[in-house]
């Protein structure tokens, strides 16, 4: 059963309040990406009716099938935040607006090719580079030392590089803070405005360290089915 809109709105207000407290001001620049992975199309529609624009999906097949069933797709900005496989990029190109998990050159090249094929201007497609700062291979992301090369490849491809993304270690807030501070520093060095970092459990430290996008699942939608 889909979540009630009133429930989502209540939780959205709670998340906003946490961000405002961490940012120390109500007019912060932190965008909330509602992570709808594992939730059904009806829940995505309820999210859209709440006026939430940015949603995050992690699994290619699920993302493509679900978004095809969502009538409110035009009012949503779909962020892909999961591991990217090259052979899934073509299908994703039809429904993804922001690619957050780019971590290797073949993926940059494939996205730029498929976006072109889909008849979209590469300049209008937003991307972030995912950086692995925890050493956990399961999380994906490139080595910090690879970021510069990838950023220039994205430049060549004319995709619109917004910034960097990382997944915190999910062990302690002190360790999350350390990673988030590193990511913000790397983005600043490259002159990139956006840092996508922080999830339900560590959004406060992410905001304190300069996140501009937080990816929130459970705090907005409850336990995943
Ligand atoms: C699932 C997921 C999230 C959301 O996690 P919550 O703990 O539900 O807030 C954020 N980012 C990524 C990359 C995820 O896979």
JSON list of C-alpha atoms and ligand atoms in Angstrom, two decimals:
[
{"chain": "A", "resi": 1, "resn": "UNK", "atom": "CA", "xyz": [0.00, 0.00, 0.00]},
{"chain": "A", "resi": 2, "resn": "UNK", "atom": "CA", "xyz": [1.25, 3.47, -0.82]},
{"chain": "A", "resi": 3, "resn": "UNK", "atom": "CA", "xyz": [2.15, 5.85, 1.95]},
{"chain": "A", "resi": 4, "resn": "UNK", "atom": "CA", "xyz": [-0.30, 8.63, 2.70]},
{"chain": "A", "resi": 5, "resn": "UNK", "atom": "CA", "xyz": [0.75, 12.06, 1.47]},
{"chain": "A", "resi": 6, "resn": "UNK", "atom": "CA", "xyz": [0.14, 13.53, 4.92]},
{"chain": "A", "resi": 7, "resn": "UNK", "atom": "CA", "xyz": [2.68, 11.11, 6.37]},
{"chain": "A", "resi": 8, "resn": "UNK", "atom": "CA", "xyz": [5.29, 11.97, 3.76]},
{"chain": "A", "resi": 9, "resn": "UNK", "atom": "CA", "xyz": [4.72, 15.70, 4.24]},
{"chain": "A", "resi": 10, "resn": "UNK", "atom": "CA", "xyz": [5.08, 15.38, 8.01]},
{"chain": "A", "resi": 11, "resn": "UNK", "atom": "CA", "xyz": [8.36, 13.49, 7.63]},
{"chain": "A", "resi": 12, "resn": "UNK", "atom": "CA", "xyz": [9.55, 15.96, 4.99]},
{"chain": "A", "resi": 13, "resn": "UNK", "atom": "CA", "xyz": [9.02, 18.80, 7.48]},
{"chain": "A", "resi": 14, "resn": "UNK", "atom": "CA", "xyz": [10.99, 16.86, 10.09]},
{"chain": "A", "resi": 15, "resn": "UNK", "atom": "CA", "xyz": [13.89, 16.35, 7.66]},
{"chain": "A", "resi": 16, "resn": "UNK", "atom": "CA", "xyz": [13.76, 20.05, 6.72]},
{"chain": "A", "resi": 17, "resn": "UNK", "atom": "CA", "xyz": [13.91, 20.96, 10.41]},
{"chain": "A", "resi": 18, "resn": "UNK", "atom": "CA", "xyz": [16.99, 18.75, 10.87]},
{"chain": "A", "resi": 19, "resn": "UNK", "atom": "CA", "xyz": [18.68, 20.40, 7.89]},
{"chain": "A", "resi": 20, "resn": "UNK", "atom": "CA", "xyz": [17.84, 23.90, 9.11]},
{"chain": "A", "resi": 21, "resn": "UNK", "atom": "CA", "xyz": [19.22, 23.09, 12.56]},
{"chain": "A", "resi": 22, "resn": "UNK", "atom": "CA", "xyz": [22.43, 21.71, 11.07]},
{"chain": "A", "resi": 23, "resn": "UNK", "atom": "CA", "xyz": [22.82, 24.56, 8.57]},
{"chain": "A", "resi": 24, "resn": "UNK", "atom": "CA", "xyz": [22.02, 27.13, 11.23]},
{"chain": "A", "resi": 25, "resn": "UNK", "atom": "CA", "xyz": [19.66, 28.99, 8.88]},
{"chain": "A", "resi": 26, "resn": "UNK", "atom": "CA", "xyz": [16.32, 28.41, 7.17]},
{"chain": "A", "resi": 27, "resn": "UNK", "atom": "CA", "xyz": [17.47, 29.70, 3.76]},
{"chain": "A", "resi": 28, "resn": "UNK", "atom": "CA", "xyz": [20.02, 26.94, 3.23]},
{"chain": "A", "resi": 29, "resn": "UNK", "atom": "CA", "xyz": [20.94, 25.55, -0.22]},
{"chain": "A", "resi": 30, "resn": "UNK", "atom": "CA", "xyz": [20.48, 21.88, 0.61]},
{"chain": "A", "resi": 31, "resn": "UNK", "atom": "CA", "xyz": [18.32, 19.94, -1.80]},
{"chain": "A", "resi": 32, "resn": "UNK", "atom": "CA", "xyz": [16.52, 16.85, -0.51]},
{"chain": "A", "resi": 33, "resn": "UNK", "atom": "CA", "xyz": [16.58, 13.86, -2.86]},
{"chain": "A", "resi": 34, "resn": "UNK", "atom": "CA", "xyz": [13.85, 11.44, -1.78]},
{"chain": "A", "resi": 35, "resn": "UNK", "atom": "CA", "xyz": [15.25, 7.94, -2.20]},
{"chain": "A", "resi": 36, "resn": "UNK", "atom": "CA", "xyz": [12.36, 5.84, -3.48]},
{"chain": "A", "resi": 37, "resn": "UNK", "atom": "CA", "xyz": [14.27, 2.62, -4.21]},
{"chain": "A", "resi": 38, "resn": "UNK", "atom": "CA", "xyz": [12.26, -0.47, -3.21]},
{"chain": "A", "resi": 39, "resn": "UNK", "atom": "CA", "xyz": [9.05, 1.57, -3.00]},
{"chain": "A", "resi": 40, "resn": "UNK", "atom": "CA", "xyz": [6.41, 1.15, -5.69]},
{"chain": "A", "resi": 41, "resn": "UNK", "atom": "CA", "xyz": [5.12, 3.50, -8.39]},
{"chain": "A", "resi": 42, "resn": "UNK", "atom": "CA", "xyz": [2.16, 4.55, -6.22]},
{"chain": "A", "resi": 43, "resn": "UNK", "atom": "CA", "xyz": [4.55, 5.76, -3.53]},
{"chain": "A", "resi": 44, "resn": "UNK", "atom": "CA", "xyz": [6.52, 7.69, -6.14]},
{"chain": "A", "resi": 45, "resn": "UNK", "atom": "CA", "xyz": [3.29, 9.34, -7.26]},
{"chain": "A", "resi": 46, "resn": "UNK", "atom": "CA", "xyz": [2.42, 10.22, -3.67]},
{"chain": "A", "resi": 47, "resn": "UNK", "atom": "CA", "xyz": [5.89, 11.76, -3.31]},
{"chain": "A", "resi": 48, "resn": "UNK", "atom": "CA", "xyz": [5.35, 13.78, -6.50]},
{"chain": "A", "resi": 49, "resn": "UNK", "atom": "CA", "xyz": [1.94, 14.99, -5.29]},
{"chain": "A", "resi": 50, "resn": "UNK", "atom": "CA", "xyz": [3.66, 16.29, -2.14]},
{"chain": "A", "resi": 51, "resn": "UNK", "atom": "CA", "xyz": [5.56, 18.65, -4.41]},
{"chain": "A", "resi": 52, "resn": "UNK", "atom": "CA", "xyz": [8.84, 16.79, -4.03]},
{"chain": "A", "resi": 53, "resn": "UNK", "atom": "CA", "xyz": [10.74, 17.02, -7.31]},
{"chain": "A", "resi": 54, "resn": "UNK", "atom": "CA", "xyz": [13.98, 15.12, -6.76]},
{"chain": "A", "resi": 55, "resn": "UNK", "atom": "CA", "xyz": [13.82, 11.36, -6.33]},
{"chain": "A", "resi": 56, "resn": "UNK", "atom": "CA", "xyz": [16.66, 8.82, -6.16]},
{"chain": "A", "resi": 57, "resn": "UNK", "atom": "CA", "xyz": [16.72, 5.29, -7.52]},
{"chain": "A", "resi": 58, "resn": "UNK", "atom": "CA", "xyz": [19.47, 2.67, -7.16]},
{"chain": "A", "resi": 59, "resn": "UNK", "atom": "CA", "xyz": [18.58, -0.28, -9.36]},
{"chain": "A", "resi": 60, "resn": "UNK", "atom": "CA", "xyz": [18.43, 0.06, -13.14]},
{"chain": "A", "resi": 61, "resn": "UNK", "atom": "CA", "xyz": [15.67, -2.41, -13.91]},
{"chain": "A", "resi": 62, "resn": "UNK", "atom": "CA", "xyz": [13.49, -1.27, -11.05]},
{"chain": "A", "resi": 63, "resn": "UNK", "atom": "CA", "xyz": [14.03, 2.37, -11.98]},
{"chain": "A", "resi": 64, "resn": "UNK", "atom": "CA", "xyz": [13.09, 1.94, -15.63]},
{"chain": "A", "resi": 65, "resn": "UNK", "atom": "CA", "xyz": [10.01, -0.21, -14.94]},
{"chain": "A", "resi": 66, "resn": "UNK", "atom": "CA", "xyz": [8.76, 1.97, -12.10]},
{"chain": "A", "resi": 67, "resn": "UNK", "atom": "CA", "xyz": [9.16, 5.30, -13.84]},
{"chain": "A", "resi": 68, "resn": "UNK", "atom": "CA", "xyz": [7.37, 3.96, -16.91]},
{"chain": "A", "resi": 69, "resn": "UNK", "atom": "CA", "xyz": [4.37, 3.38, -14.62]},
{"chain": "A", "resi": 70, "resn": "UNK", "atom": "CA", "xyz": [4.47, 6.82, -12.98]},
{"chain": "A", "resi": 71, "resn": "UNK", "atom": "CA", "xyz": [2.09, 9.24, -14.62]},
{"chain": "A", "resi": 72, "resn": "UNK", "atom": "CA", "xyz": [3.69, 12.23, -12.89]},
{"chain": "A", "resi": 73, "resn": "UNK", "atom": "CA", "xyz": [7.16, 11.53, -14.34]},
{"chain": "A", "resi": 74, "resn": "UNK", "atom": "CA", "xyz": [7.34, 14.93, -16.11]},
{"chain": "A", "resi": 75, "resn": "UNK", "atom": "CA", "xyz": [7.21, 16.73, -12.76]},
{"chain": "A", "resi": 76, "resn": "UNK", "atom": "CA", "xyz": [10.07, 14.67, -11.30]},
{"chain": "A", "resi": 77, "resn": "UNK", "atom": "CA", "xyz": [13.83, 14.93, -11.55]},
{"chain": "A", "resi": 78, "resn": "UNK", "atom": "CA", "xyz": [15.17, 11.38, -11.38]},
{"chain": "A", "resi": 79, "resn": "UNK", "atom": "CA", "xyz": [18.61, 10.89, -9.81]},
{"chain": "A", "resi": 80, "resn": "UNK", "atom": "CA", "xyz": [20.34, 7.57, -10.37]},
{"chain": "A", "resi": 81, "resn": "UNK", "atom": "CA", "xyz": [22.40, 6.80, -7.25]},
{"chain": "A", "resi": 82, "resn": "UNK", "atom": "CA", "xyz": [23.23, 3.08, -7.59]},
{"chain": "A", "resi": 83, "resn": "UNK", "atom": "CA", "xyz": [26.07, 1.11, -9.15]},
{"chain": "A", "resi": 84, "resn": "UNK", "atom": "CA", "xyz": [26.16, 1.77, -12.88]},
{"chain": "A", "resi": 85, "resn": "UNK", "atom": "CA", "xyz": [26.64, -1.04, -15.33]},
{"chain": "A", "resi": 86, "resn": "UNK", "atom": "CA", "xyz": [27.48, -0.08, -18.86]},
{"chain": "A", "resi": 87, "resn": "UNK", "atom": "CA", "xyz": [24.86, -2.34, -20.43]},
{"chain": "A", "resi": 88, "resn": "UNK", "atom": "CA", "xyz": [22.08, -0.67, -18.40]},
{"chain": "A", "resi": 89, "resn": "UNK", "atom": "CA", "xyz": [22.90, 2.90, -19.40]},
{"chain": "A", "resi": 90, "resn": "UNK", "atom": "CA", "xyz": [20.94, 2.92, -22.65]},
{"chain": "A", "resi": 91, "resn": "UNK", "atom": "CA", "xyz": [17.63, 2.08, -20.98]},
{"chain": "A", "resi": 92, "resn": "UNK", "atom": "CA", "xyz": [18.32, 4.42, -18.09]},
{"chain": "A", "resi": 93, "resn": "UNK", "atom": "CA", "xyz": [19.06, 7.31, -20.44]},
{"chain": "A", "resi": 94, "resn": "UNK", "atom": "CA", "xyz": [15.35, 7.57, -21.21]},
{"chain": "A", "resi": 95, "resn": "UNK", "atom": "CA", "xyz": [14.34, 8.29, -17.61]},
{"chain": "A", "resi": 96, "resn": "UNK", "atom": "CA", "xyz": [17.38, 9.56, -15.65]},
{"chain": "A", "resi": 97, "resn": "UNK", "atom": "CA", "xyz": [17.94, 13.31, -15.28]},
{"chain": "A", "resi": 98, "resn": "UNK", "atom": "CA", "xyz": [20.88, 13.37, -12.86]},
{"chain": "A", "resi": 99, "resn": "UNK", "atom": "CA", "xyz": [23.57, 10.67, -12.91]},
{"chain": "A", "resi": 100, "resn": "UNK", "atom": "CA", "xyz": [25.12, 10.68, -9.43]},
{"chain": "A", "resi": 101, "resn": "UNK", "atom": "CA", "xyz": [27.20, 7.51, -9.45]},
{"chain": "A", "resi": 102, "resn": "UNK", "atom": "CA", "xyz": [29.64, 7.89, -12.32]},
{"chain": "A", "resi": 103, "resn": "UNK", "atom": "CA", "xyz": [32.92, 6.27, -11.33]},
{"chain": "A", "resi": 104, "resn": "UNK", "atom": "CA", "xyz": [34.77, 5.25, -14.48]},
{"chain": "A", "resi": 105, "resn": "UNK", "atom": "CA", "xyz": [35.60, 6.43, -17.98]},
{"chain": "A", "resi": 106, "resn": "UNK", "atom": "CA", "xyz": [33.57, 3.80, -19.85]},
{"chain": "A", "resi": 107, "resn": "UNK", "atom": "CA", "xyz": [30.46, 5.00, -18.02]},
{"chain": "A", "resi": 108, "resn": "UNK", "atom": "CA", "xyz": [31.11, 8.63, -18.96]},
{"chain": "A", "resi": 109, "resn": "UNK", "atom": "CA", "xyz": [31.50, 7.64, -22.60]},
{"chain": "A", "resi": 110, "resn": "UNK", "atom": "CA", "xyz": [28.43, 5.41, -22.58]},
{"chain": "A", "resi": 111, "resn": "UNK", "atom": "CA", "xyz": [26.20, 8.04, -20.97]},
{"chain": "A", "resi": 112, "resn": "UNK", "atom": "CA", "xyz": [27.29, 10.70, -23.39]},
{"chain": "A", "resi": 113, "resn": "UNK", "atom": "CA", "xyz": [26.66, 8.35, -26.36]},
{"chain": "A", "resi": 114, "resn": "UNK", "atom": "CA", "xyz": [23.25, 7.17, -25.16]},
{"chain": "A", "resi": 115, "resn": "UNK", "atom": "CA", "xyz": [22.03, 10.60, -24.18]},
{"chain": "A", "resi": 116, "resn": "UNK", "atom": "CA", "xyz": [22.95, 11.77, -27.65]},
{"chain": "A", "resi": 117, "resn": "UNK", "atom": "CA", "xyz": [21.06, 8.85, -29.20]},
{"chain": "A", "resi": 118, "resn": "UNK", "atom": "CA", "xyz": [18.03, 9.60, -27.05]},
{"chain": "A", "resi": 119, "resn": "UNK", "atom": "CA", "xyz": [17.97, 13.03, -28.69]},
{"chain": "A", "resi": 120, "resn": "UNK", "atom": "CA", "xyz": [18.88, 14.99, -25.57]},
{"chain": "A", "resi": 121, "resn": "UNK", "atom": "CA", "xyz": [21.54, 17.65, -25.54]},
{"chain": "A", "resi": 122, "resn": "UNK", "atom": "CA", "xyz": [24.50, 16.45, -23.45]},
{"chain": "A", "resi": 123, "resn": "UNK", "atom": "CA", "xyz": [24.83, 19.95, -21.96]},
{"chain": "A", "resi": 124, "resn": "UNK", "atom": "CA", "xyz": [21.41, 19.54, -20.38]},
{"chain": "A", "resi": 125, "resn": "UNK", "atom": "CA", "xyz": [22.29, 16.29, -18.62]},
{"chain": "A", "resi": 126, "resn": "UNK", "atom": "CA", "xyz": [23.56, 16.71, -15.07]},
{"chain": "A", "resi": 127, "resn": "UNK", "atom": "CA", "xyz": [26.15, 14.37, -13.62]},
{"chain": "A", "resi": 128, "resn": "UNK", "atom": "CA", "xyz": [28.12, 13.89, -10.43]},
{"chain": "A", "resi": 129, "resn": "UNK", "atom": "CA", "xyz": [31.24, 11.83, -9.89]},
{"chain": "A", "resi": 130, "resn": "UNK", "atom": "CA", "xyz": [31.03, 9.29, -7.10]},
{"chain": "A", "resi": 131, "resn": "UNK", "atom": "CA", "xyz": [34.15, 9.15, -4.97]},
{"chain": "A", "resi": 132, "resn": "UNK", "atom": "CA", "xyz": [34.94, 6.23, -2.68]},
{"chain": "A", "resi": 133, "resn": "UNK", "atom": "CA", "xyz": [36.42, 7.57, 0.54]},
{"chain": "A", "resi": 134, "resn": "UNK", "atom": "CA", "xyz": [35.77, 4.53, 2.72]},
{"chain": "A", "resi": 135, "resn": "UNK", "atom": "CA", "xyz": [37.60, 1.78, 0.86]},
{"chain": "A", "resi": 136, "resn": "UNK", "atom": "CA", "xyz": [34.44, -0.35, 0.88]},
{"chain": "A", "resi": 137, "resn": "UNK", "atom": "CA", "xyz": [34.35, -1.84, -2.63]},
{"chain": "A", "resi": 138, "resn": "UNK", "atom": "CA", "xyz": [30.63, -2.63, -2.35]},
{"chain": "A", "resi": 139, "resn": "UNK", "atom": "CA", "xyz": [29.82, 1.07, -2.30]},
{"chain": "A", "resi": 140, "resn": "UNK", "atom": "CA", "xyz": [31.29, 1.82, -5.71]},
{"chain": "A", "resi": 141, "resn": "UNK", "atom": "CA", "xyz": [32.90, 5.13, -6.52]},
{"chain": "A", "resi": 142, "resn": "UNK", "atom": "CA", "xyz": [36.30, 5.99, -7.95]},
{"chain": "A", "resi": 143, "resn": "UNK", "atom": "CA", "xyz": [39.56, 6.40, -6.10]},
{"chain": "A", "resi": 144, "resn": "UNK", "atom": "CA", "xyz": [40.14, 10.01, -5.05]},
{"chain": "A", "resi": 145, "resn": "UNK", "atom": "CA", "xyz": [43.21, 10.04, -7.31]},
{"chain": "A", "resi": 146, "resn": "UNK", "atom": "CA", "xyz": [41.00, 9.34, -10.37]},
{"chain": "A", "resi": 147, "resn": "UNK", "atom": "CA", "xyz": [38.69, 12.30, -9.90]},
{"chain": "A", "resi": 148, "resn": "UNK", "atom": "CA", "xyz": [40.63, 14.82, -11.95]},
{"chain": "A", "resi": 149, "resn": "UNK", "atom": "CA", "xyz": [40.93, 12.56, -15.00]},
{"chain": "A", "resi": 150, "resn": "UNK", "atom": "CA", "xyz": [37.25, 11.69, -14.85]},
{"chain": "A", "resi": 151, "resn": "UNK", "atom": "CA", "xyz": [36.25, 15.33, -14.44]},
{"chain": "A", "resi": 152, "resn": "UNK", "atom": "CA", "xyz": [38.15, 16.33, -17.56]},
{"chain": "A", "resi": 153, "resn": "UNK", "atom": "CA", "xyz": [36.64, 13.42, -19.49]},
{"chain": "A", "resi": 154, "resn": "UNK", "atom": "CA", "xyz": [33.19, 14.68, -18.48]},
{"chain": "A", "resi": 155, "resn": "UNK", "atom": "CA", "xyz": [34.20, 18.15, -19.60]},
{"chain": "A", "resi": 156, "resn": "UNK", "atom": "CA", "xyz": [35.17, 16.76, -23.02]},
{"chain": "A", "resi": 157, "resn": "UNK", "atom": "CA", "xyz": [31.87, 14.89, -23.26]},
{"chain": "A", "resi": 158, "resn": "UNK", "atom": "CA", "xyz": [29.97, 18.15, -22.60]},
{"chain": "A", "resi": 159, "resn": "UNK", "atom": "CA", "xyz": [27.87, 16.52, -19.89]},
{"chain": "A", "resi": 160, "resn": "UNK", "atom": "CA", "xyz": [27.13, 19.03, -17.15]},
{"chain": "A", "resi": 161, "resn": "UNK", "atom": "CA", "xyz": [29.32, 18.21, -14.14]},
{"chain": "A", "resi": 162, "resn": "UNK", "atom": "CA", "xyz": [27.57, 19.49, -11.00]},
{"chain": "A", "resi": 163, "resn": "UNK", "atom": "CA", "xyz": [29.91, 18.07, -8.40]},
{"chain": "A", "resi": 164, "resn": "UNK", "atom": "CA", "xyz": [30.87, 15.04, -6.35]},
{"chain": "A", "resi": 165, "resn": "UNK", "atom": "CA", "xyz": [28.94, 12.34, -4.52]},
{"chain": "A", "resi": 166, "resn": "UNK", "atom": "CA", "xyz": [29.96, 9.97, -1.75]},
{"chain": "A", "resi": 167, "resn": "UNK", "atom": "CA", "xyz": [28.44, 7.41, 0.58]},
{"chain": "A", "resi": 168, "resn": "UNK", "atom": "CA", "xyz": [29.50, 7.74, 4.20]},
{"chain": "A", "resi": 169, "resn": "UNK", "atom": "CA", "xyz": [31.01, 4.77, 6.02]},
{"chain": "A", "resi": 170, "resn": "UNK", "atom": "CA", "xyz": [27.84, 4.15, 8.10]},
{"chain": "A", "resi": 171, "resn": "UNK", "atom": "CA", "xyz": [29.96, 3.27, 11.10]},
{"chain": "A", "resi": 172, "resn": "UNK", "atom": "CA", "xyz": [30.33, 6.37, 13.19]},
{"chain": "A", "resi": 173, "resn": "UNK", "atom": "CA", "xyz": [29.43, 10.00, 12.66]},
{"chain": "A", "resi": 174, "resn": "UNK", "atom": "CA", "xyz": [33.05, 10.98, 13.26]},
{"chain": "A", "resi": 175, "resn": "UNK", "atom": "CA", "xyz": [34.11, 8.80, 10.33]},
{"chain": "A", "resi": 176, "resn": "UNK", "atom": "CA", "xyz": [31.29, 10.16, 8.17]},
{"chain": "A", "resi": 177, "resn": "UNK", "atom": "CA", "xyz": [32.36, 13.69, 8.98]},
{"chain": "A", "resi": 178, "resn": "UNK", "atom": "CA", "xyz": [35.93, 12.92, 7.97]},
{"chain": "A", "resi": 179, "resn": "UNK", "atom": "CA", "xyz": [34.78, 11.62, 4.54]},
{"chain": "A", "resi": 180, "resn": "UNK", "atom": "CA", "xyz": [32.35, 14.47, 3.96]},
{"chain": "A", "resi": 181, "resn": "UNK", "atom": "CA", "xyz": [34.99, 17.07, 4.78]},
{"chain": "A", "resi": 182, "resn": "UNK", "atom": "CA", "xyz": [37.34, 15.44, 2.26]},
{"chain": "A", "resi": 183, "resn": "UNK", "atom": "CA", "xyz": [34.65, 15.43, -0.43]},
{"chain": "A", "resi": 184, "resn": "UNK", "atom": "CA", "xyz": [33.82, 19.11, 0.10]},
{"chain": "A", "resi": 185, "resn": "UNK", "atom": "CA", "xyz": [37.50, 19.98, -0.09]},
{"chain": "A", "resi": 186, "resn": "UNK", "atom": "CA", "xyz": [37.93, 18.04, -3.36]},
{"chain": "A", "resi": 187, "resn": "UNK", "atom": "CA", "xyz": [34.86, 19.71, -4.90]},
{"chain": "A", "resi": 188, "resn": "UNK", "atom": "CA", "xyz": [36.10, 23.15, -3.89]},
{"chain": "A", "resi": 189, "resn": "UNK", "atom": "CA", "xyz": [39.53, 22.45, -5.38]},
{"chain": "A", "resi": 190, "resn": "UNK", "atom": "CA", "xyz": [37.86, 21.56, -8.67]},
{"chain": "A", "resi": 191, "resn": "UNK", "atom": "CA", "xyz": [35.54, 24.56, -8.50]},
{"chain": "A", "resi": 192, "resn": "UNK", "atom": "CA", "xyz": [32.46, 22.35, -8.39]},
{"chain": "A", "resi": 193, "resn": "UNK", "atom": "CA", "xyz": [29.41, 23.65, -6.53]},
{"chain": "A", "resi": 194, "resn": "UNK", "atom": "CA", "xyz": [27.65, 20.45, -5.49]},
{"chain": "A", "resi": 195, "resn": "UNK", "atom": "CA", "xyz": [28.35, 17.77, -2.91]},
{"chain": "A", "resi": 196, "resn": "UNK", "atom": "CA", "xyz": [25.81, 14.96, -2.64]},
{"chain": "A", "resi": 197, "resn": "UNK", "atom": "CA", "xyz": [26.43, 13.45, 0.76]},
{"chain": "A", "resi": 198, "resn": "UNK", "atom": "CA", "xyz": [24.41, 12.47, 3.80]},
{"chain": "A", "resi": 199, "resn": "UNK", "atom": "CA", "xyz": [21.61, 9.95, 4.25]},
{"chain": "A", "resi": 200, "resn": "UNK", "atom": "CA", "xyz": [18.96, 9.45, 6.94]},
{"chain": "A", "resi": 201, "resn": "UNK", "atom": "CA", "xyz": [21.43, 8.66, 9.71]},
{"chain": "A", "resi": 202, "resn": "UNK", "atom": "CA", "xyz": [24.20, 11.13, 8.92]},
{"chain": "A", "resi": 203, "resn": "UNK", "atom": "CA", "xyz": [22.53, 14.09, 7.22]},
{"chain": "A", "resi": 204, "resn": "UNK", "atom": "CA", "xyz": [23.42, 16.55, 9.98]},
{"chain": "A", "resi": 205, "resn": "UNK", "atom": "CA", "xyz": [27.18, 16.03, 9.72]},
{"chain": "A", "resi": 206, "resn": "UNK", "atom": "CA", "xyz": [26.89, 16.16, 5.92]},
{"chain": "A", "resi": 207, "resn": "UNK", "atom": "CA", "xyz": [25.11, 19.52, 6.05]},
{"chain": "A", "resi": 208, "resn": "UNK", "atom": "CA", "xyz": [27.62, 20.83, 8.58]},
{"chain": "A", "resi": 209, "resn": "UNK", "atom": "CA", "xyz": [30.41, 19.84, 6.19]},
{"chain": "A", "resi": 210, "resn": "UNK", "atom": "CA", "xyz": [28.85, 21.55, 3.17]},
{"chain": "A", "resi": 211, "resn": "UNK", "atom": "CA", "xyz": [26.43, 19.13, 1.51]},
{"chain": "A", "resi": 212, "resn": "UNK", "atom": "CA", "xyz": [24.21, 20.67, -1.18]},
{"chain": "A", "resi": 213, "resn": "UNK", "atom": "CA", "xyz": [22.21, 17.49, -1.74]},
{"chain": "A", "resi": 214, "resn": "UNK", "atom": "CA", "xyz": [21.21, 14.90, 0.85]},
{"chain": "A", "resi": 215, "resn": "UNK", "atom": "CA", "xyz": [19.77, 11.55, -0.24]},
{"chain": "A", "resi": 216, "resn": "UNK", "atom": "CA", "xyz": [17.04, 10.56, 2.19]},
{"chain": "A", "resi": 217, "resn": "UNK", "atom": "CA", "xyz": [15.12, 7.29, 2.15]},
{"chain": "A", "resi": 218, "resn": "UNK", "atom": "CA", "xyz": [13.98, 5.93, 5.51]},
{"chain": "A", "resi": 219, "resn": "UNK", "atom": "CA", "xyz": [13.54, 9.26, 7.30]},
{"chain": "A", "resi": 220, "resn": "UNK", "atom": "CA", "xyz": [11.06, 10.30, 4.58]},
{"chain": "A", "resi": 221, "resn": "UNK", "atom": "CA", "xyz": [9.33, 7.09, 3.62]},
{"chain": "A", "resi": 222, "resn": "UNK", "atom": "CA", "xyz": [9.90, 4.76, 6.55]},
{"chain": "A", "resi": 223, "resn": "UNK", "atom": "CA", "xyz": [11.40, 1.29, 6.45]},
{"chain": "A", "resi": 224, "resn": "UNK", "atom": "CA", "xyz": [11.90, 0.02, 2.91]},
{"chain": "A", "resi": 225, "resn": "UNK", "atom": "CA", "xyz": [9.55, -2.82, 1.88]},
{"chain": "B", "resi": 1, "resn": "LIG", "atom": "C1", "xyz": [19.54, 3.80, -0.12]},
{"chain": "B", "resi": 1, "resn": "LIG", "atom": "C2", "xyz": [20.45, 4.92, -0.37]},
{"chain": "B", "resi": 1, "resn": "LIG", "atom": "C3", "xyz": [20.23, 6.15, 0.28]},
{"chain": "B", "resi": 1, "resn": "LIG", "atom": "C4", "xyz": [19.14, 6.41, 1.30]},
{"chain": "B", "resi": 1, "resn": "LIG", "atom": "O1", "xyz": [19.43, 5.78, 2.50]},
{"chain": "B", "resi": 1, "resn": "LIG", "atom": "P1", "xyz": [18.50, 6.02, 3.80]},
{"chain": "B", "resi": 1, "resn": "LIG", "atom": "O2", "xyz": [19.32, 5.43, 4.89]},
{"chain": "B", "resi": 1, "resn": "LIG", "atom": "O3", "xyz": [17.24, 5.27, 3.54]},
{"chain": "B", "resi": 1, "resn": "LIG", "atom": "O4", "xyz": [18.28, 7.46, 3.95]},
{"chain": "B", "resi": 1, "resn": "LIG", "atom": "C5", "xyz": [21.09, 7.19, -0.04]},
{"chain": "B", "resi": 1, "resn": "LIG", "atom": "N1", "xyz": [22.11, 7.05, -0.91]},
{"chain": "B", "resi": 1, "resn": "LIG", "atom": "C6", "xyz": [22.34, 5.87, -1.55]},
{"chain": "B", "resi": 1, "resn": "LIG", "atom": "C7", "xyz": [23.47, 5.77, -2.50]},
{"chain": "B", "resi": 1, "resn": "LIG", "atom": "C8", "xyz": [21.53, 4.78, -1.28]},
{"chain": "B", "resi": 1, "resn": "LIG", "atom": "O5", "xyz": [21.78, 3.62, -1.89]}
]
